[in-house]
Short mmCIF file of C-alpha atoms in Angstrom, two decimals:
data_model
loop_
_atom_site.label_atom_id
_atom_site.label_comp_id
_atom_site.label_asym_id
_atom_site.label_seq_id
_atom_site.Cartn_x
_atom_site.Cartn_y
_atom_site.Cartn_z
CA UNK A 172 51.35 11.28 -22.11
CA UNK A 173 52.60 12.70 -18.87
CA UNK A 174 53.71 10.74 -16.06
CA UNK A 175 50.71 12.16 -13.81
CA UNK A 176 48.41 10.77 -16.69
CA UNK A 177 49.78 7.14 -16.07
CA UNK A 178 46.74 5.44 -13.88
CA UNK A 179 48.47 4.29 -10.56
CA UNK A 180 48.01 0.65 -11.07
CA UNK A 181 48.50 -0.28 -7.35
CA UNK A 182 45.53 1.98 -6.39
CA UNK A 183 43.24 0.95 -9.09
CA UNK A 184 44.56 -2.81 -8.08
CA UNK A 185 43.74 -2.00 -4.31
CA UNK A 186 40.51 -0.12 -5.26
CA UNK A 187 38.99 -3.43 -7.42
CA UNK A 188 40.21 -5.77 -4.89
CA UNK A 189 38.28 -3.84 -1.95
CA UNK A 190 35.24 -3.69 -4.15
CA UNK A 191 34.80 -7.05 -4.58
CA UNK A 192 35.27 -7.72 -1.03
CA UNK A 193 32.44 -5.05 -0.73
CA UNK A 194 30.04 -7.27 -3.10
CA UNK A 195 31.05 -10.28 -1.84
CA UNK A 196 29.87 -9.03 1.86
CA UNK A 197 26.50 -7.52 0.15
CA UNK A 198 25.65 -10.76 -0.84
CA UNK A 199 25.90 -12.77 2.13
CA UNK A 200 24.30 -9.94 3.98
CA UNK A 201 21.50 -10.21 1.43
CA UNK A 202 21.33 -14.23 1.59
CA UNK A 203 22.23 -14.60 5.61
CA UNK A 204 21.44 -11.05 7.19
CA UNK A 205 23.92 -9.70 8.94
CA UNK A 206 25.05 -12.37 11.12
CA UNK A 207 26.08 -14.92 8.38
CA UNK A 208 28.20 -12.55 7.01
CA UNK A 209 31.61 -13.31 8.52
CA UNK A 210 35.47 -13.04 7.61
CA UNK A 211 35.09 -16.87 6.64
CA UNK A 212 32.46 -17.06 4.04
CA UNK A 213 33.72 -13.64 2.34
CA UNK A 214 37.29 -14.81 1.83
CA UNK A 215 35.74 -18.18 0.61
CA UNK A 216 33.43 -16.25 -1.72
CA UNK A 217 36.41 -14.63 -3.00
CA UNK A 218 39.23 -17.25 -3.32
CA UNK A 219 41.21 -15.37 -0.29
CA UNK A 220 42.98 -15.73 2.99
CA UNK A 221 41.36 -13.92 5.74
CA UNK A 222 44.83 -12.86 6.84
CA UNK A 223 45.10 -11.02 2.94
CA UNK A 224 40.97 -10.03 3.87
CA UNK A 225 42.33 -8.07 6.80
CA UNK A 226 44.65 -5.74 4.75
CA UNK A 227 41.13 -4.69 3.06
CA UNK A 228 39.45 -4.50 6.57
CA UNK A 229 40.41 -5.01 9.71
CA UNK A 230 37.16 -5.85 11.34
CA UNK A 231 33.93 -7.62 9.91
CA UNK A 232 32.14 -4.84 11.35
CA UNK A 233 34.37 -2.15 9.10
CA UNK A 234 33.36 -4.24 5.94
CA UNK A 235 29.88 -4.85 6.48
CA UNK A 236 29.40 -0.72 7.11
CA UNK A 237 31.49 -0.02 3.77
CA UNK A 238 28.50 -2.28 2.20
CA UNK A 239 25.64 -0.42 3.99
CA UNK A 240 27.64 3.15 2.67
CA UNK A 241 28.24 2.05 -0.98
CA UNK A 242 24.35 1.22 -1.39
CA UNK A 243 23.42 4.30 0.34
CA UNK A 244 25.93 6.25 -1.68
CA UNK A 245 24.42 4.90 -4.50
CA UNK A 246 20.67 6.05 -3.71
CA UNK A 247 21.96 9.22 -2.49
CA UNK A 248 23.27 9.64 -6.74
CA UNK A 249 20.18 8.36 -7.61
CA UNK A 250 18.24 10.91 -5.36
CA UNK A 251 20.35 13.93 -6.74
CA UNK A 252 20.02 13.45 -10.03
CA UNK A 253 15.81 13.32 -9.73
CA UNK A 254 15.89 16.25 -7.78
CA UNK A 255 17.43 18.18 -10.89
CA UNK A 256 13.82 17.26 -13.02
CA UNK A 257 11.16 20.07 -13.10
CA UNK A 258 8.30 18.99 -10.43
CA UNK A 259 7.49 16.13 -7.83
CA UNK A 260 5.78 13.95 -10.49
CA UNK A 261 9.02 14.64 -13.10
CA UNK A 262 11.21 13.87 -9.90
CA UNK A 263 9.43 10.21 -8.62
CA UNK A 264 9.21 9.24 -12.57
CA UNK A 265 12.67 9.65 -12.76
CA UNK A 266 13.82 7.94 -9.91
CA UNK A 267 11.98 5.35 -10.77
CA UNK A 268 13.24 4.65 -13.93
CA UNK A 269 16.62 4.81 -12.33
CA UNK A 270 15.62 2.16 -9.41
CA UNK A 271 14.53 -0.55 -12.24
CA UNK A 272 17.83 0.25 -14.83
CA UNK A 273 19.83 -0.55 -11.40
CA UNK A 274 17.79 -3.64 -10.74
CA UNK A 275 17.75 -4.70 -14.47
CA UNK A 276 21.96 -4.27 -14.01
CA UNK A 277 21.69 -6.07 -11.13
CA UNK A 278 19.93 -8.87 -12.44
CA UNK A 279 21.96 -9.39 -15.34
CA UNK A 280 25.29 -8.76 -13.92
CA UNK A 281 26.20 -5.70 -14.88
CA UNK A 282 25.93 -3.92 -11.99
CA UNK A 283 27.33 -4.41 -8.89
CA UNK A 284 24.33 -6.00 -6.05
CA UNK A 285 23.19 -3.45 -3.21
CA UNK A 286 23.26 -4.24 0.26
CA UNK A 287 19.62 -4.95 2.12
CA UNK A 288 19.73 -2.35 4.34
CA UNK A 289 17.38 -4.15 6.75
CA UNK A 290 20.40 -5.06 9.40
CA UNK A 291 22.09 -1.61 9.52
CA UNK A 292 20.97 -0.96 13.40
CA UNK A 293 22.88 -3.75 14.17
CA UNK A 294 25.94 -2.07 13.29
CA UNK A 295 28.08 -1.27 16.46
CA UNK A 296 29.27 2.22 17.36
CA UNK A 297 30.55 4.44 15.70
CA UNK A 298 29.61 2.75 12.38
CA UNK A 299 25.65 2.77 13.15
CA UNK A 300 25.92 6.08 13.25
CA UNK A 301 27.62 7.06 10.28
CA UNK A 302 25.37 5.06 8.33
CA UNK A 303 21.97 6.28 10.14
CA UNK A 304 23.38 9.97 9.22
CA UNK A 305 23.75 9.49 5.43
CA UNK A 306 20.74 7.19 5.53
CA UNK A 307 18.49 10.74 7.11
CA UNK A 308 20.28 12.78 4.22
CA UNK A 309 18.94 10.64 1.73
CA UNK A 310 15.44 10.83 3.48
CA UNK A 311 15.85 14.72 3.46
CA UNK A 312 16.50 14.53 -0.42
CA UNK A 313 13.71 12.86 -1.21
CA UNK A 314 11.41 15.18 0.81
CA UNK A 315 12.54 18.04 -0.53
CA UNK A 316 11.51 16.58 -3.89
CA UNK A 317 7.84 17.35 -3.21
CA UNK A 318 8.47 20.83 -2.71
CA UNK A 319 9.13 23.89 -0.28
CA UNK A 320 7.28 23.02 2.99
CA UNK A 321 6.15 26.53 4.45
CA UNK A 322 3.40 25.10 6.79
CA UNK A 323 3.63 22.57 9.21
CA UNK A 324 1.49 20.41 7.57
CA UNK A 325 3.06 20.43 4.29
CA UNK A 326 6.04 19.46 6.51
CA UNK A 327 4.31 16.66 7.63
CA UNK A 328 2.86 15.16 4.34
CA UNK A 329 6.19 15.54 2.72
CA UNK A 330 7.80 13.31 5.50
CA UNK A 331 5.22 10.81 5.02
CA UNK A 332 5.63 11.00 0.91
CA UNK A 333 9.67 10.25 1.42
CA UNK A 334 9.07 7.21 4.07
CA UNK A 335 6.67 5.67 1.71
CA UNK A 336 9.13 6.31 -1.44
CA UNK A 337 12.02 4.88 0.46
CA UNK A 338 10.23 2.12 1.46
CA UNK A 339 8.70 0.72 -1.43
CA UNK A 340 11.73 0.98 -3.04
CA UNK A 341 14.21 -0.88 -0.52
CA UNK A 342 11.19 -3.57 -0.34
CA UNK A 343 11.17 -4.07 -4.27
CA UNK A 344 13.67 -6.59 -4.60
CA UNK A 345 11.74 -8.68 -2.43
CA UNK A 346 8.97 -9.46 -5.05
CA UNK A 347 10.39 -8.07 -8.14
CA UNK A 348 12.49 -11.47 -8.24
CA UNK A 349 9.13 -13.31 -9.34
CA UNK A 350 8.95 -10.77 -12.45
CA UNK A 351 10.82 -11.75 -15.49
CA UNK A 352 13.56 -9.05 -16.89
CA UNK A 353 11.42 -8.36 -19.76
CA UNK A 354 8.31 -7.10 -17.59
CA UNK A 355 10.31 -4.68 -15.63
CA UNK A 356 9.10 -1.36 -18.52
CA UNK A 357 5.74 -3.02 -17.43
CA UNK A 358 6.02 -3.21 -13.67
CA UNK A 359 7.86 0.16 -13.54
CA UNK A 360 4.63 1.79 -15.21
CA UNK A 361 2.51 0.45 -13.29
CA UNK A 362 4.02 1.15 -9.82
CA UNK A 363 4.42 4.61 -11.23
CA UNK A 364 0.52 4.37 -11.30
CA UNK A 365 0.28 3.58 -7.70
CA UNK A 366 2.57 6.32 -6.35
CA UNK A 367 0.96 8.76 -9.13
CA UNK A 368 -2.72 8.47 -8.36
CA UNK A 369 -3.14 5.87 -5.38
CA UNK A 370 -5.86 3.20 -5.70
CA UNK A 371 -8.82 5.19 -5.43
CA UNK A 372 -10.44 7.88 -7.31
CA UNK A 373 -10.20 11.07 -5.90
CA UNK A 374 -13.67 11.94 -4.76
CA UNK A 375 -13.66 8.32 -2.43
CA UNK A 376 -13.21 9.52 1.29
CA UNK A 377 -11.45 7.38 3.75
CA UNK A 378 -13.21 5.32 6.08
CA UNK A 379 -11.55 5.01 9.34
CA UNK A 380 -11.50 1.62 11.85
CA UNK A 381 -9.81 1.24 15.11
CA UNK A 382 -9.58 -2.15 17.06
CA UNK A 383 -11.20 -2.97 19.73
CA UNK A 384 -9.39 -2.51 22.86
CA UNK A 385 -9.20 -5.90 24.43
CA UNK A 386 -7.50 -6.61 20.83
CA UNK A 387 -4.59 -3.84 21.56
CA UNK A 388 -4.12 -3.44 24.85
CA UNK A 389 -1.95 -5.88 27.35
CA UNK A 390 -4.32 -8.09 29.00
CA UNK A 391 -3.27 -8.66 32.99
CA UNK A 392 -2.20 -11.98 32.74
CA UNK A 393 0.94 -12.44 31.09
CA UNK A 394 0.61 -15.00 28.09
CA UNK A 395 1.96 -15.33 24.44
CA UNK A 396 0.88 -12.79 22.99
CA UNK A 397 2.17 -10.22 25.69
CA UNK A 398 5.48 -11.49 25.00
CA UNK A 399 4.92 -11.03 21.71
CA UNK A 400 3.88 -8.06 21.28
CA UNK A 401 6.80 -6.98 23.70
CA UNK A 402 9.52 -8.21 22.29
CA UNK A 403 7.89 -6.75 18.93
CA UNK A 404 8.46 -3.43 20.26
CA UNK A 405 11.65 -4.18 21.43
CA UNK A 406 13.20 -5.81 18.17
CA UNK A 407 11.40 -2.78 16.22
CA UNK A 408 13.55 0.00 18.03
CA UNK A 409 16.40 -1.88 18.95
CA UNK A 410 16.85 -4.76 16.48
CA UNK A 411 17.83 -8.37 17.22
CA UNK A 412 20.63 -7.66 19.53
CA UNK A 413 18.94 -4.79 21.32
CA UNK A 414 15.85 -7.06 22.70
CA UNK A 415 16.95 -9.78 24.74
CA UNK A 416 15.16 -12.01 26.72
CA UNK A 417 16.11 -10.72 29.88
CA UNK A 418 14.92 -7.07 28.82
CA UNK A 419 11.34 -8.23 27.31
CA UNK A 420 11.14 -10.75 30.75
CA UNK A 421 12.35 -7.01 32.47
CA UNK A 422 9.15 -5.03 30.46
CA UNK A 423 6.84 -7.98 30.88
CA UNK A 424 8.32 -8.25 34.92
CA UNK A 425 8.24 -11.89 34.71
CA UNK A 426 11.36 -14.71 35.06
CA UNK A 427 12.99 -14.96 31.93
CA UNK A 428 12.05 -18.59 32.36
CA UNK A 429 8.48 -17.68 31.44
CA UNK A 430 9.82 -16.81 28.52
CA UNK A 431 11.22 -20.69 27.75
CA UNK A 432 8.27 -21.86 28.78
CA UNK A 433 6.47 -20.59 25.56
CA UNK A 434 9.62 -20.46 23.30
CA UNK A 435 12.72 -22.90 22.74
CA UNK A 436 15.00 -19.76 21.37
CA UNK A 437 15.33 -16.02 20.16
CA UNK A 438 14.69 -16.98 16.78
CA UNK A 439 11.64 -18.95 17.60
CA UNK A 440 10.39 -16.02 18.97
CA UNK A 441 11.19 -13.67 15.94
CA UNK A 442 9.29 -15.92 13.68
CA UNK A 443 6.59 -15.94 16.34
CA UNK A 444 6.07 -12.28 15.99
CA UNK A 445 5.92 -12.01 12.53
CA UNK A 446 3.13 -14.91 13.12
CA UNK A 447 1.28 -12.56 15.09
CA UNK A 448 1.59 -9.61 12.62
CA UNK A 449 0.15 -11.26 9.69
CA UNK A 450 -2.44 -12.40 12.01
CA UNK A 451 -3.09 -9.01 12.74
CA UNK A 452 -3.19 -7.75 9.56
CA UNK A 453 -5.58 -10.91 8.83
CA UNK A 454 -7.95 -10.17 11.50
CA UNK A 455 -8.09 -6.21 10.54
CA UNK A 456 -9.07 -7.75 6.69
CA UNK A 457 -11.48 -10.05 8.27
CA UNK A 458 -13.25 -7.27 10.81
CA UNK A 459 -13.54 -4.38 7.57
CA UNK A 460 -15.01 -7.06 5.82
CA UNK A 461 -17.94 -7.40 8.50
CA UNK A 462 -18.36 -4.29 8.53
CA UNK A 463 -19.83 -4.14 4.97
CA UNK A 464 -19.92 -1.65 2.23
CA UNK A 465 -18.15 -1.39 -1.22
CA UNK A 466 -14.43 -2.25 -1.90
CA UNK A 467 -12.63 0.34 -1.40
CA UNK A 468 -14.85 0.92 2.16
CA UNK A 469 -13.14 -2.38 3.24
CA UNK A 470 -9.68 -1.69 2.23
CA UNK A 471 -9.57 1.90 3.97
CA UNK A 472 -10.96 0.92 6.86
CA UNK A 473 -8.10 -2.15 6.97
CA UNK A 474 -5.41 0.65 6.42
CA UNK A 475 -6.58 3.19 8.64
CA UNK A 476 -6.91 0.25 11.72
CA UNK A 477 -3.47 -0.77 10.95
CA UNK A 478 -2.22 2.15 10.80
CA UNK A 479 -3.18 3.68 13.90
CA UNK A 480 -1.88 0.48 15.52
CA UNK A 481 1.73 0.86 14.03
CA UNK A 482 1.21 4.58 15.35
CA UNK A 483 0.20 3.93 18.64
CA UNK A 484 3.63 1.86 19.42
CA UNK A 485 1.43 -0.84 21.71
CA UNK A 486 0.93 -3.79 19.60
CA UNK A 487 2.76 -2.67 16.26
CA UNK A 488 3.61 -4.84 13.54
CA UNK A 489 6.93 -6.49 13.50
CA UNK A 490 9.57 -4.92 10.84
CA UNK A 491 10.76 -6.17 8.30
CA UNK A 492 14.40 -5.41 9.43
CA UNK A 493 14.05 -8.26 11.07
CA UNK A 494 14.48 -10.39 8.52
CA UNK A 495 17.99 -10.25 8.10
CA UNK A 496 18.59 -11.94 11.90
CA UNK A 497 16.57 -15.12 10.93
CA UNK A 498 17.95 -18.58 9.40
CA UNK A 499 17.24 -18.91 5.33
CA UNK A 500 14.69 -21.27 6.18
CA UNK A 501 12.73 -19.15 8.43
CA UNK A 502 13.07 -15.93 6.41
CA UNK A 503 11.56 -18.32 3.28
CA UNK A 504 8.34 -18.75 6.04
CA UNK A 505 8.01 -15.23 6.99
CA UNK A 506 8.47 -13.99 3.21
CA UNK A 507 5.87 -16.58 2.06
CA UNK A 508 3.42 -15.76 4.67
CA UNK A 509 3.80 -11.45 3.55
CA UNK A 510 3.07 -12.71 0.32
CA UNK A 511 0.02 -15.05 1.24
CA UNK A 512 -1.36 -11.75 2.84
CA UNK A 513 -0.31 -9.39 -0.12
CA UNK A 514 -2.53 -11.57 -2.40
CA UNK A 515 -5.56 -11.16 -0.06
CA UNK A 516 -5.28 -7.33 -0.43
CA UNK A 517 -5.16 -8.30 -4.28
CA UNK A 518 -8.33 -9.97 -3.94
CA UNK A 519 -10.21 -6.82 -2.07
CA UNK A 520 -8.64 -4.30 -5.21
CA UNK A 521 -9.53 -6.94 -7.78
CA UNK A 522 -13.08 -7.25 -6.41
CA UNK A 523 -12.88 -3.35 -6.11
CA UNK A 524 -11.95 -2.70 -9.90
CA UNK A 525 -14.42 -4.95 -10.79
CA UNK A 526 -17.30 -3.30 -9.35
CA UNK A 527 -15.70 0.08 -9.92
CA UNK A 528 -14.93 1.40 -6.56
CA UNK A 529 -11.25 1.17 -7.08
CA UNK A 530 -9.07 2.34 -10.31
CA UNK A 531 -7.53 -0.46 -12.64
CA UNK A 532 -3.92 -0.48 -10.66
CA UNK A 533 -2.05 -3.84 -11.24
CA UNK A 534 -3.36 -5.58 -8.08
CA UNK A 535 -0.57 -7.42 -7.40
CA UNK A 536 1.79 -4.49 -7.53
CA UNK A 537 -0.60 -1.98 -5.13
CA UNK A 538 -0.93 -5.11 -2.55
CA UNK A 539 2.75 -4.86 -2.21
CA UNK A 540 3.01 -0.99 -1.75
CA UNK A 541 0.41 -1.31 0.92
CA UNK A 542 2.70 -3.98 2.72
CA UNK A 543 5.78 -1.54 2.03
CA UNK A 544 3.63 1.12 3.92
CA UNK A 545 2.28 -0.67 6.99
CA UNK A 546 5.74 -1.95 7.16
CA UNK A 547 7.50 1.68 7.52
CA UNK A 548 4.41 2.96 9.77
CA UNK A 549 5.96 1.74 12.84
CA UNK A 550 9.59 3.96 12.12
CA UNK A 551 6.79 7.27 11.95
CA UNK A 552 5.66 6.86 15.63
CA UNK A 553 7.49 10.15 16.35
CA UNK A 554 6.58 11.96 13.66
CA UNK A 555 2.60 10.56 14.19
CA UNK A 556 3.34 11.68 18.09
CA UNK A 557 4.04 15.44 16.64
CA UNK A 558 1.79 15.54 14.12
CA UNK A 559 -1.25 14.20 16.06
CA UNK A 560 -2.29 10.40 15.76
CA UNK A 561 -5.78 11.08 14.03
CA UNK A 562 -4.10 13.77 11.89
CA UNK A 563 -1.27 11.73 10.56
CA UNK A 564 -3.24 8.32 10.25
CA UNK A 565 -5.31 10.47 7.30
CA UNK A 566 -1.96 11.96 5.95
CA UNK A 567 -0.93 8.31 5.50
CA UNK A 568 -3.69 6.77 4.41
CA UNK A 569 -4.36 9.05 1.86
CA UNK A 570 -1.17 8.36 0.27
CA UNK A 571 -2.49 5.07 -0.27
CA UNK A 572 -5.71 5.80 -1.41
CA UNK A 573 -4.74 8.96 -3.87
CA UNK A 574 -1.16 8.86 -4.21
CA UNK A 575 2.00 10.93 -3.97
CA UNK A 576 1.63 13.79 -5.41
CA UNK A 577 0.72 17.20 -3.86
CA UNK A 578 -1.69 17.77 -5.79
CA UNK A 579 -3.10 14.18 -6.20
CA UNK A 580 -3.50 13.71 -2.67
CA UNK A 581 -5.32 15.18 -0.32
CA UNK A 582 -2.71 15.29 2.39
CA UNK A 583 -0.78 18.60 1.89
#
């Protein structure tokens, strides 16, 4: 053996130590969001002085963005090595199966966790940036997946197709924890399914609901649900940090003491607007309901209301991103209260399979691709803008109803 074949142990030394600093900061991230991760808890996580932490990294902010860019690097792999298969259905099968060996890995401890990537636009300058960058290359990846985009509209629809990839996968983890190990072939297939083929059969046309417009637009008076549905906005484009009192009192033009007079604190009002979302998403359930017709009628016109309202950028949902900034026992609320509304979009499909309307998808599964999708409907209120609101509320929509696929769905 030649000396240049001799491993340099100090690197390799440096190299593990720094990667289990990484790990240790993905998990707090993942258990406190972005705040709770601080120089403290990592070197206790570790058995380490945060004066030895510092050689690693000088700043929190340093080690939480070399979390954010290991995951990312990691789905960037992942995203390479699909787009090597054949064709777009080859591609998403692929990936898929790579998503739940990493997750089955992860679960068992044999591969290192992945950061939530739900507090990286809290990252200060010039780290956001960096991250935001490799986060639109992986985007770009998974577009291209779908194939060459010569028209505009094929442009468009592949867009769409990558957001709702992306997004179902990063929200996942959130309700693959209730599955056990040994279901994940099972689960895999089955979400394969959904992105293969939608929920609907192929000949079922969308049916299209908007709200009413006292139930989007800002009424005069400023009350609770203006500040709501302010501060929504606000937290949605510029996270937690971004959307301070003073500049939703500023939008509103009220004294930032109206806002204490409905709210004790900033993460009262968080929780308060992921209140109102689910109530939103409750009410847009209820109103399809009244409005009659077959399963699948009911669900489409749900999706297409809700959809155009995370378009139009007035009243949109909140995002899940904001998760991260809330207290454990507050994110436990919000998740249980996505889930309480996932089940009652099981109910619809169930009801739907049963009297035919609506192919046998595991409902459980589809209900939480269709919260995955409302969810990332508020980051496409550009790409709605350019592609026209009426034009990319069907692009979307059908993706839900008929899948990913080019030639499964009617988008492209």
């Amino acid at each position: 053996m030649n000396a240049t074949d001799v491993p340099d142990s100090k690197t390799a030394k440096f190299k593990a130590r720094r990667d289990r600093l990484i790990d240790a900061a993905a998990t707090l991230i993942n258990q406190h969001g972005l705040k709770g991760m601080t120089f403290a808890n990592v070197a206790a996580l570790v058995d380490m002085n945060q004066n030895s932490l510092a050689y690693y990294f000088k700043r929190k902010e340093m080690l939480a963005h070399a979390a954010y860019m290991e995951t990312l690097g990691r789905i960037a792999d992942k995203v390479a090595e699909a787009a090597a298969r054949p064709d777009p259905r080859a591609r998403l099968a692929h990936y898929l199966h790579l998503v739940f060996a990493s997750q089955r890995g992860i679960r068992t401890g044999e591969e290192r966790p992945m950061t939530v990537l739900t507090g990286m636009s809290s990252l200060p300058e010039p780290y956001r940036t960096e991250a935001t960058e490799l986060y639109q290359s992986v985007l770009r990846g998974m577009r291209e997946w779908f194939g060459p985009a010569g028209r505009t509209e094929e442009l468009a629809a592949n867009i769409a197709r990558a957001h709702v990839v992306m997004e179902g996968v990063l929200w996942l983890p959130v309700w693959l924890r209730f599955h056990a190990i040994e279901d994940f072939d099972r689960v895999q297939r089955r979400m394969f399914e959904f992105w293969e083929r939608g929920v609907a059969p192929k000949d079922s046309p969308l049916i299209y609901m908007s709200f009413s417009k006292e139930a989007t637009e800002p009424r005069p008076d400023v009350d609770i649900d203006a500040f709501l549905r302010a501060a929504t906005r606000l937290i949605n484009r510029d996270g937690y940090r971004g959307a301070s009192v003073d500049r939703i009192a500023a939008e509103l033009r009220v004294t930032k003491g109206s806002f204490y007079h409905h709210l004790e604190g900033k993460d009262d009002l968080v929780l308060a607007c992921f209140r109102r979302s689910y109530d939103t998403i409750a009410r847009a359930l209820d109103d399809a309901k009244a409005a009659g017709g077959n399963m699948w009628d009911q669900l489409s016109r749900a999706m297409t209301a809700l959809i155009e309202v995370q378009f139009s950028g007035d009243g949109p949902l909140m995002r899940t991103t904001a998760l991260a900034t809330l207290p454990a026992t507050h994110r436990g609320e919000v998740i249980g209260q996505s889930n309480t509304i996932a089940l009652r979009f099981a109910g619809v499909i169930i009801d739907g399979i049963t009297e035919g309307s609506l192919h046998a998808v595991d409902p459980l599964i589809a209900s939480q691709m269709a919260m995955s999708m409302l969810n990332r409907a508020v980051d496409l209120q550009d790409w709605a803008a350019r592609a026209g609101h009426v034009r990319a509320t069907s692009i979307y929509a059908e993706i839900f109803a008929h899948g990913l696929l080019p030639d499964a769905s009617g988008a492209a």
